[in-house]
Coordinates of C-alpha atoms in Angstrom, one line a residue:
H20 CA -9.6 0.7 -18.3
H21 CA -6.4 1.1 -16.3
L22 CA -5.1 3.7 -18.8
V23 CA -7.9 6.1 -17.8
I24 CA -9.2 5.3 -14.3
D25 CA -7.8 4.2 -11.0
G26 CA -9.6 3.1 -7.7
V27 CA -9.9 6.7 -6.4
S28 CA -11.4 7.7 -9.7
W29 CA -14.1 5.1 -9.3
R30 CA -15.2 6.7 -6.0
I31 CA -15.4 10.1 -7.7
L32 CA -17.5 8.8 -10.6
L33 CA -19.8 6.8 -8.4
Q34 CA -20.4 9.7 -6.1
D35 CA -21.3 11.9 -9.1
F36 CA -23.5 9.1 -10.5
Q37 CA -25.4 8.9 -7.3
T38 CA -25.8 12.6 -7.0
V39 CA -27.2 13.0 -10.6
Y40 CA -29.5 10.0 -10.1
Q41 CA -31.0 11.6 -6.9
Q42 CA -31.4 15.0 -8.5
L43 CA -33.2 13.5 -11.5
S44 CA -35.4 11.4 -9.2
L45 CA -36.4 14.5 -7.3
Q46 CA -36.7 16.6 -10.6
Q47 CA -34.0 18.9 -9.3
P48 CA -31.5 20.9 -11.5
L49 CA -28.4 18.9 -12.1
Q50 CA -25.5 20.3 -10.1
L51 CA -22.1 18.6 -9.4
P52 CA -19.2 19.9 -7.4
A53 CA -16.6 21.9 -9.3
K54 CA -14.0 20.1 -11.3
T55 CA -10.4 20.1 -10.1
S56 CA -7.1 20.3 -12.1
A57 CA -7.0 18.4 -15.4
F58 CA -5.0 15.1 -15.5
Q59 CA -3.0 16.7 -18.4
T60 CA -2.0 19.6 -16.0
W61 CA -0.8 17.0 -13.4
A62 CA 1.2 15.1 -16.1
Q63 CA 2.9 18.3 -17.3
K64 CA 3.8 19.2 -13.7
L65 CA 5.2 15.8 -13.1
Q66 CA 7.3 16.0 -16.2
T67 CA 8.9 19.2 -15.0
Y68 CA 9.3 17.8 -11.5
A69 CA 11.1 14.7 -12.8
T70 CA 14.0 16.7 -13.9
S71 CA 14.2 19.0 -10.9
A72 CA 17.0 19.3 -8.4
E73 CA 14.6 18.6 -5.6
L74 CA 13.8 15.2 -7.0
E75 CA 17.4 14.4 -7.7
Q76 CA 18.1 14.5 -4.0
E77 CA 16.0 11.3 -3.7
T78 CA 18.4 9.3 -5.9
G79 CA 20.6 8.2 -3.1
F80 CA 17.7 7.0 -1.1
W81 CA 16.4 4.7 -3.8
L82 CA 19.8 3.5 -4.8
E83 CA 20.5 2.5 -1.1
M84 CA 17.1 0.8 -1.0
L85 CA 17.9 -1.4 -4.0
E86 CA 21.6 -2.0 -3.1
Q87 CA 20.8 -3.6 0.2
P88 CA 20.7 -7.4 -0.4
P89 CA 17.6 -8.9 1.2
T90 CA 18.1 -12.0 3.3
M91 CA 15.0 -13.6 1.8
T92 CA 14.8 -14.1 -1.9
P93 CA 11.7 -16.3 -2.1
F94 CA 12.2 -17.4 -5.6
S95 CA 16.0 -17.7 -5.9
T96 CA 16.3 -18.9 -9.4
A97 CA 15.7 -16.6 -12.4
I98 CA 12.0 -16.6 -13.2
A99 CA 10.9 -15.9 -16.7
Q100 CA 8.0 -13.5 -17.3
P101 CA 5.2 -15.9 -18.3
A102 CA 2.0 -14.6 -19.8
M103 CA -1.0 -13.5 -17.7
A104 CA -2.8 -16.7 -18.8
S105 CA -0.4 -18.8 -16.7
A106 CA -1.3 -17.2 -13.4
S107 CA -3.3 -18.9 -10.7
T108 CA -4.9 -17.2 -7.7
V109 CA -5.1 -18.3 -4.0
R110 CA -7.7 -16.4 -2.0
V111 CA -7.8 -16.1 1.8
K112 CA -9.7 -13.8 4.1
L113 CA -10.3 -12.7 7.7
T114 CA -13.6 -12.8 9.5
Q115 CA -15.8 -9.7 9.7
A116 CA -15.0 -9.4 13.4
E117 CA -11.2 -9.6 12.8
T118 CA -11.5 -7.1 10.0
Q119 CA -13.4 -4.6 12.2
T120 CA -10.7 -4.9 14.9
L121 CA -7.9 -4.5 12.3
L122 CA -9.5 -1.3 10.9
Q123 CA -10.8 0.3 14.1
E124 CA -8.9 -0.9 17.1
V125 CA -5.4 -2.0 16.0
P126 CA -4.2 1.5 14.8
A127 CA -4.5 3.0 18.3
A128 CA -1.8 0.8 19.8
Y129 CA 1.2 2.1 17.8
N130 CA -0.4 4.9 15.8
T131 CA -0.3 2.7 12.7
Q132 CA -2.0 2.5 9.3
I133 CA -3.3 -0.7 7.9
N134 CA -0.3 -1.1 5.5
D135 CA 2.0 -1.1 8.5
V136 CA 0.2 -4.1 9.9
L137 CA -0.3 -6.0 6.7
L138 CA 3.4 -5.6 5.6
T139 CA 4.7 -6.6 9.0
A140 CA 2.6 -9.8 8.7
L141 CA 3.9 -10.3 5.2
V142 CA 7.6 -10.2 6.3
Q143 CA 6.9 -12.5 9.2
A144 CA 5.1 -15.0 6.9
F145 CA 8.0 -15.1 4.5
R146 CA 10.4 -15.6 7.4
E147 CA 8.4 -18.7 8.4
W148 CA 8.0 -19.9 4.8
T149 CA 11.7 -19.7 4.2
N150 CA 12.6 -21.2 7.6
Q151 CA 14.8 -18.3 8.5
P152 CA 15.8 -18.5 12.2
W153 CA 15.0 -15.6 14.6
A154 CA 18.6 -15.3 15.5
E155 CA 19.1 -13.6 12.1
H156 CA 17.3 -10.5 10.9
A157 CA 14.9 -11.1 8.0
S158 CA 14.5 -8.7 5.2
L159 CA 12.4 -8.7 2.1
L160 CA 12.4 -6.5 -1.0
I161 CA 8.9 -5.8 -2.4
D162 CA 7.2 -3.4 -4.8
L163 CA 4.5 -1.4 -3.1
E164 CA 1.7 0.1 -5.0
G165 CA 0.0 3.3 -3.8
H166 CA -2.6 5.8 -5.1
G167 CA 0.0 8.2 -6.4
R168 CA -2.1 11.3 -5.6
E169 CA 0.5 13.2 -3.7
D170 CA 0.3 16.9 -2.7
L171 CA 3.3 18.0 -4.7
F172 CA 2.2 21.2 -6.3
P173 CA 0.5 24.1 -4.4
D174 CA -1.4 25.2 -7.6
V175 CA -2.7 21.8 -8.5
T176 CA -5.7 20.1 -6.9
I177 CA -6.7 16.6 -8.0
S178 CA -9.2 15.6 -5.3
R179 CA -11.9 15.3 -8.1
T180 CA -9.7 14.4 -11.0
V181 CA -10.3 11.2 -12.9
G182 CA -7.2 9.4 -14.2
W183 CA -4.6 6.7 -13.5
F184 CA -2.3 8.1 -10.7
T185 CA -0.9 4.9 -9.3
A186 CA 2.7 4.8 -8.1
V187 CA 4.8 1.6 -7.7
Y188 CA 8.1 1.7 -5.8
P189 CA 10.5 -0.7 -4.0
V190 CA 10.6 -1.1 -0.2
H191 CA 13.2 -3.0 1.7
L192 CA 11.5 -4.3 4.9
T193 CA 13.4 -5.8 7.9
V194 CA 12.1 -7.6 10.9
D195 CA 14.8 -8.7 13.3
T196 CA 12.8 -9.5 16.4
S197 CA 10.1 -12.0 17.5
D198 CA 8.4 -9.2 19.5
P199 CA 5.3 -8.3 17.5
G200 CA 5.3 -4.7 18.8
L201 CA 8.9 -4.0 17.9
A202 CA 8.5 -5.7 14.5
L203 CA 5.4 -3.5 13.8
M204 CA 7.2 -0.3 14.8
N205 CA 10.3 -1.2 12.7
V206 CA 8.1 -1.6 9.6
K207 CA 6.1 1.5 10.4
E208 CA 9.3 3.6 10.6
R209 CA 10.7 2.2 7.4
L210 CA 7.5 3.1 5.5
R211 CA 7.5 6.6 7.1
Q212 CA 11.0 7.3 5.7
I213 CA 9.8 6.9 2.1
P214 CA 9.6 10.4 0.6
N215 CA 6.2 11.4 -0.9
H216 CA 4.9 7.9 -0.6
G217 CA 7.3 6.7 -3.3
I218 CA 6.1 8.7 -6.3
G219 CA 9.6 9.9 -7.0
Y220 CA 11.0 6.5 -7.8
G221 CA 9.1 6.0 -11.0
L222 CA 9.9 9.6 -12.1
L223 CA 13.6 9.0 -11.4
R224 CA 13.6 5.6 -13.2
Y225 CA 11.7 6.6 -16.3
G226 CA 11.7 10.4 -16.5
R227 CA 15.4 11.4 -16.2
E228 CA 18.6 11.1 -18.2
Q229 CA 19.7 7.7 -19.3
R230 CA 22.5 7.5 -16.7
A231 CA 20.1 7.8 -13.8
I232 CA 17.7 5.3 -15.4
A233 CA 20.5 2.8 -16.0
Q234 CA 21.6 3.0 -12.3
L235 CA 18.2 2.1 -11.0
Q236 CA 17.3 -0.5 -13.6
S237 CA 20.6 -2.3 -13.2
L238 CA 20.0 -3.2 -9.5
Q239 CA 17.9 -6.1 -8.2
Q240 CA 14.2 -5.8 -8.7
P241 CA 11.5 -7.1 -6.3
Q242 CA 9.9 -10.4 -7.1
V243 CA 6.8 -9.6 -5.0
K244 CA 4.3 -6.8 -5.4
F245 CA 1.8 -5.8 -2.7
N246 CA -1.3 -3.5 -3.2
Y247 CA -3.9 -2.8 -0.6
L248 CA -6.9 -1.2 -2.4
G249 CA -8.9 0.0 0.6
Q250 CA -12.5 -0.5 1.5
F251 CA -14.7 -1.2 -1.5
D252 CA -18.0 -1.3 0.3
Q253 CA -18.0 2.0 2.2
K254 CA -21.3 3.8 1.6
I255 CA -20.8 6.3 -1.1
D256 CA -23.1 8.7 0.7
Q257 CA -25.5 8.6 3.5
C258 CA -28.7 7.5 1.8
T259 CA -32.3 7.7 3.1
K260 CA -34.7 4.9 2.3
D261 CA -36.0 7.0 -0.7
E262 CA -32.6 7.5 -2.2
I263 CA -30.4 5.3 -4.3
N264 CA -27.8 3.2 -2.5
L265 CA -25.3 1.7 -4.9
V266 CA -23.9 -1.7 -4.0
T267 CA -21.2 -3.9 -5.5
A268 CA -22.5 -6.0 -8.4
Q269 CA -21.9 -9.8 -8.1
E270 CA -21.3 -10.4 -11.8
S271 CA -17.8 -10.9 -13.1
C272 CA -16.4 -8.0 -15.1
G273 CA -14.0 -10.3 -17.0
E274 CA -10.3 -10.0 -17.4
N275 CA -8.9 -6.5 -16.9
R276 CA -5.6 -7.3 -18.6
S277 CA -4.8 -9.2 -21.8
L278 CA -4.0 -12.9 -21.0
L279 CA -1.2 -12.6 -23.6
G280 CA 0.6 -9.8 -21.7
P281 CA 3.6 -10.6 -19.5
R282 CA 3.5 -10.6 -15.7
D283 CA 5.9 -8.1 -14.1
H284 CA 6.1 -10.0 -10.8
P285 CA 6.2 -13.7 -10.0
L286 CA 3.9 -13.1 -7.0
E287 CA 1.3 -10.3 -6.7
I288 CA -0.7 -9.8 -3.5
I289 CA -3.9 -7.7 -3.6
G290 CA -5.8 -6.8 -0.5
Y291 CA -9.2 -5.1 -0.1
V292 CA -12.2 -4.9 2.2
S293 CA -15.5 -6.0 0.8
E294 CA -18.7 -6.7 2.7
G295 CA -16.8 -5.9 5.9
T296 CA -14.2 -8.6 5.3
L297 CA -10.5 -8.3 4.4
H298 CA -9.8 -10.4 1.3
L299 CA -6.4 -11.2 0.0
E300 CA -5.6 -12.5 -3.5
W301 CA -2.2 -14.2 -4.0
I302 CA -1.7 -14.2 -7.8
C303 CA 1.2 -16.4 -8.7
S304 CA 2.9 -17.2 -12.0
G305 CA 2.8 -20.7 -13.4
S306 CA 6.6 -20.9 -13.0
L307 CA 6.3 -20.6 -9.2
P308 CA 5.8 -23.5 -6.8
P309 CA 2.4 -25.2 -6.9
S310 CA -0.6 -23.2 -5.6
K311 CA -0.8 -25.4 -2.5
T312 CA 2.6 -24.1 -1.5
I313 CA 1.6 -20.5 -2.1
E314 CA -1.6 -21.3 0.0
T315 CA 0.7 -22.3 2.9
L316 CA 2.4 -18.9 2.6
A317 CA -1.0 -17.2 2.5
Q318 CA -2.2 -19.1 5.6
S319 CA 1.0 -18.2 7.4
F320 CA 0.3 -14.5 6.5
L321 CA -3.2 -14.8 8.1
S322 CA -1.7 -16.4 11.2
S323 CA 0.9 -13.6 11.6
L324 CA -1.8 -11.0 11.0
R325 CA -4.1 -12.5 13.6
S326 CA -1.2 -12.5 16.1
L327 CA -0.6 -8.8 15.5
I328 CA -4.3 -8.0 15.9
Q329 CA -4.4 -9.9 19.2
H330 CA -1.2 -8.2 20.4
C331 CA -2.6 -4.7 19.6
Q332 CA -5.8 -5.5 21.5
D333 CA -3.9 -5.8 24.8
P334 CA -4.8 -2.7 26.8
N335 CA -1.2 -2.4 28.0
T336 CA 0.1 -2.3 24.5
K337 CA 1.2 1.2 23.6
G338 CA 4.2 2.6 21.7
Y339 CA 5.4 5.6 19.9
T340 CA 8.1 6.0 17.1
P341 CA 10.1 9.0 16.0
S342 CA 7.8 9.6 13.0
D343 CA 4.9 10.3 15.4
F344 CA 6.7 13.5 16.3
S345 CA 7.8 14.6 12.9
E346 CA 6.0 17.9 13.2
F347 CA 8.6 19.0 15.8
Q348 CA 11.4 20.0 13.4
W349 CA 13.8 20.5 16.3
S350 CA 13.4 16.9 17.4
N351 CA 16.1 14.4 16.6
W352 CA 14.8 11.7 18.8
K353 CA 15.7 8.1 18.4
Q354 CA 13.6 5.1 19.3
A355 CA 15.6 4.5 22.5
D356 CA 14.9 8.1 23.6
L357 CA 11.1 7.6 23.2
D358 CA 11.3 4.2 25.0
K359 CA 12.9 6.0 28.0
I360 CA 10.4 8.8 28.0
Q361 CA 7.5 6.4 27.9
A362 CA 9.0 4.2 30.7
A363 CA 9.4 7.4 32.8
I364 CA 5.8 8.4 32.2
G365 CA 4.6 4.9 33.1
E366 CA 6.5 5.0 36.4
N367 CA 4.8 8.2 37.4

């Protein structure tokens, strides 16, 4: 259940299950890796951190994020929070070859992560869907969901801790160019500016005094949530032919949330890689436009994503951004500085 286990926890449990199964099969003593910090310890540390002066410094960052009016509000009218039962799902996917290129080749062009590429394609798709001209910059406010297992406390290790660590936080993404490389670098830099992968937002909004909570809750809230879950079918371990190899079951596990519960976003997009293929589920509330309209948006996303993949495959495509040199504390480079340096190196 979501209250006790997240996606990373599944990997921990399945690795342990496989290890125990193999040891039993070989009549070996049962031995698992040492446990790490308890979830309760993590929660207590977070509670203290939520009221710290260090976290308070993030308040201005999050207020600025939510105060910026996005140019694209996909669902302009007020949307009620219908029950989960009203939701419908549109499913799209890449091919295995496209997925392999996205995961293995695309990152080298601009030193990106998969979320950089997926979210760039998302903003581009919404631009096309809302018919916003390229002469104007396009910005979209979304909620981004992450694993939440941040390295905040030197005396806490949670690499083998089972629990629900997920963090959800708002991100204001802007694309003001038709150049795919520049668009990708803009989104990449925006994501790199987020402190501690967004875990502080929830702590500020729900774990501080009422004034701070009211500030954040009074501002506009995203209508779209995006969550990339990772690669589901990576081998849990390198297995020989005599060892167990766990695979994904084909049976449905049923609903993981009550159908009577309210939806917190009109549109939720979930991405994951299974059987070597990137799948995307567009889960939309019944109060949104018909599913065929959302399918148009989903197909536009795939088209933008394929264009980015093709662009990054060009051997002449290469670019750096200031976050690539963040380890140099003395550096205050801007993107224009890096472009000049790269151009000078290319000339020589």
